[in-house]
């Protein structure tokens, strides 16, 4: 029982970070119907950027998040304008897969040249510290990472629900034609939406590098997990993605603790296949687009 | 007040042309009702006017000002609003949020808030179902909210695409009464209706679309009694008024 609860705690903390990673993916899908398979590579890029700032300039990853996210937001906007906007609306879903896959390989290639292909880790002074609460271990890094994810997701939620920009994003997700008819600048919403998506990937990447060793090819594994999460959460639903991420994080940790650590990364796919057989619209998906 | 004028408009999706030279005039302050069989291009006319679709040829003008190359939000700012045939509310947003977005182009939340109170005077359902998700409303209620949202910018011309579609007789009656009432306050109406009788009854003028062109134009009530309109609905081809007499078979 103790082991089980410890695994659940660990899984929940990891799930929070997965939720942040998946939020951008599901947002981009909702707004543009673009499956950004480069999201994993963006996360790895974020990990390398904060790793570099940490090793070269001694900037703590949680601080570099504040510096890197606005920068990567702009990069995201630029990527959308250059690679995704030119795609014709009626073939965007399919072509965006190819384009973002090419982007992922490009980022991986660039990182391989710059950093070689060995594993790295961003190891801060508090990397090995943990708190003991009621006999359970709470790793400081993981708690901070979880906390940061909660903060960013809350900001994202507030942005989507409390601002005019957020309302135009949701409107675009729920009915793009209708949004245009009301004068929403759908092109602008899409570009900014993609920027936000890349910014969340960067933030997630910075903390990912602190809890998991990474190398340029880490994005394959990441994107497979994230796709499982957003399918499970019901494509395009932010709330669904968050719940699915927490669920997957815990399922993986419990599987690792109770059954076999070697096979734990398969948990995602086992759960995914099981769910898709039972509930094809995803666990939390509705048939309506754009539920938060 | 504004007069909408289409002249030889050609437009379509992808390759083929759907509109093949549409000429139509909607006089300021009037109700124009466009009828015609499925696929005639009625909705496409509205899409061309509102800027969803860019015409390939011909001109569209409001009070003499060309609008054919404008984006939807620019057309909106000229006082022209389009309520499409398909459901157009944002189902996961509340009724209130939906209607407020009707004033999005103002870029002035405070003004939008004042305006929605005025609109809600006319459409009590906005207050009654204020926090309900729009998707949870019945079809008739949704149509009412769509109409209310379209009035947020206090438009000069409203284009309604089959507003009575899928409504029960009572709700349908209410929609037509509302349209008439709006027109009495000075709003110009371009109405597309499958429900030809009800549409033409409230219209000053009517037009019959078929195969991407306007085949007939007449005063609303005259069109109601025109045997050629009946023929159209039975699927037989009609000949324009100015063309040669119908050939005998
Ligand atoms: N988005 C689109 N892409 C491609 N073709 C379209 C599109 N919308 C409409 N069409 C085609 O254009 C033609 C005219 O469509 P339109 O919607 O204007 O007809 P309509 O007169 O409004 O018909 P209905 O009475 O059924 O609403 C149809 O043949 C339709 O197949
Ligand atoms: Mg139509």
Coordinates of C-alpha atoms and ligand atoms in Angstrom, one line a residue, chain B residues 43 85 161-162, ligand 2:
Chain B
X43 CA -26.4 30.8 -49.4
X85 CA -27.9 28.8 -42.4
X161 CA -30.2 32.4 -44.3
X162 CA -33.2 30.2 -43.8
Ligands
LIG2 MG1 -28.5 27.5 -48.3

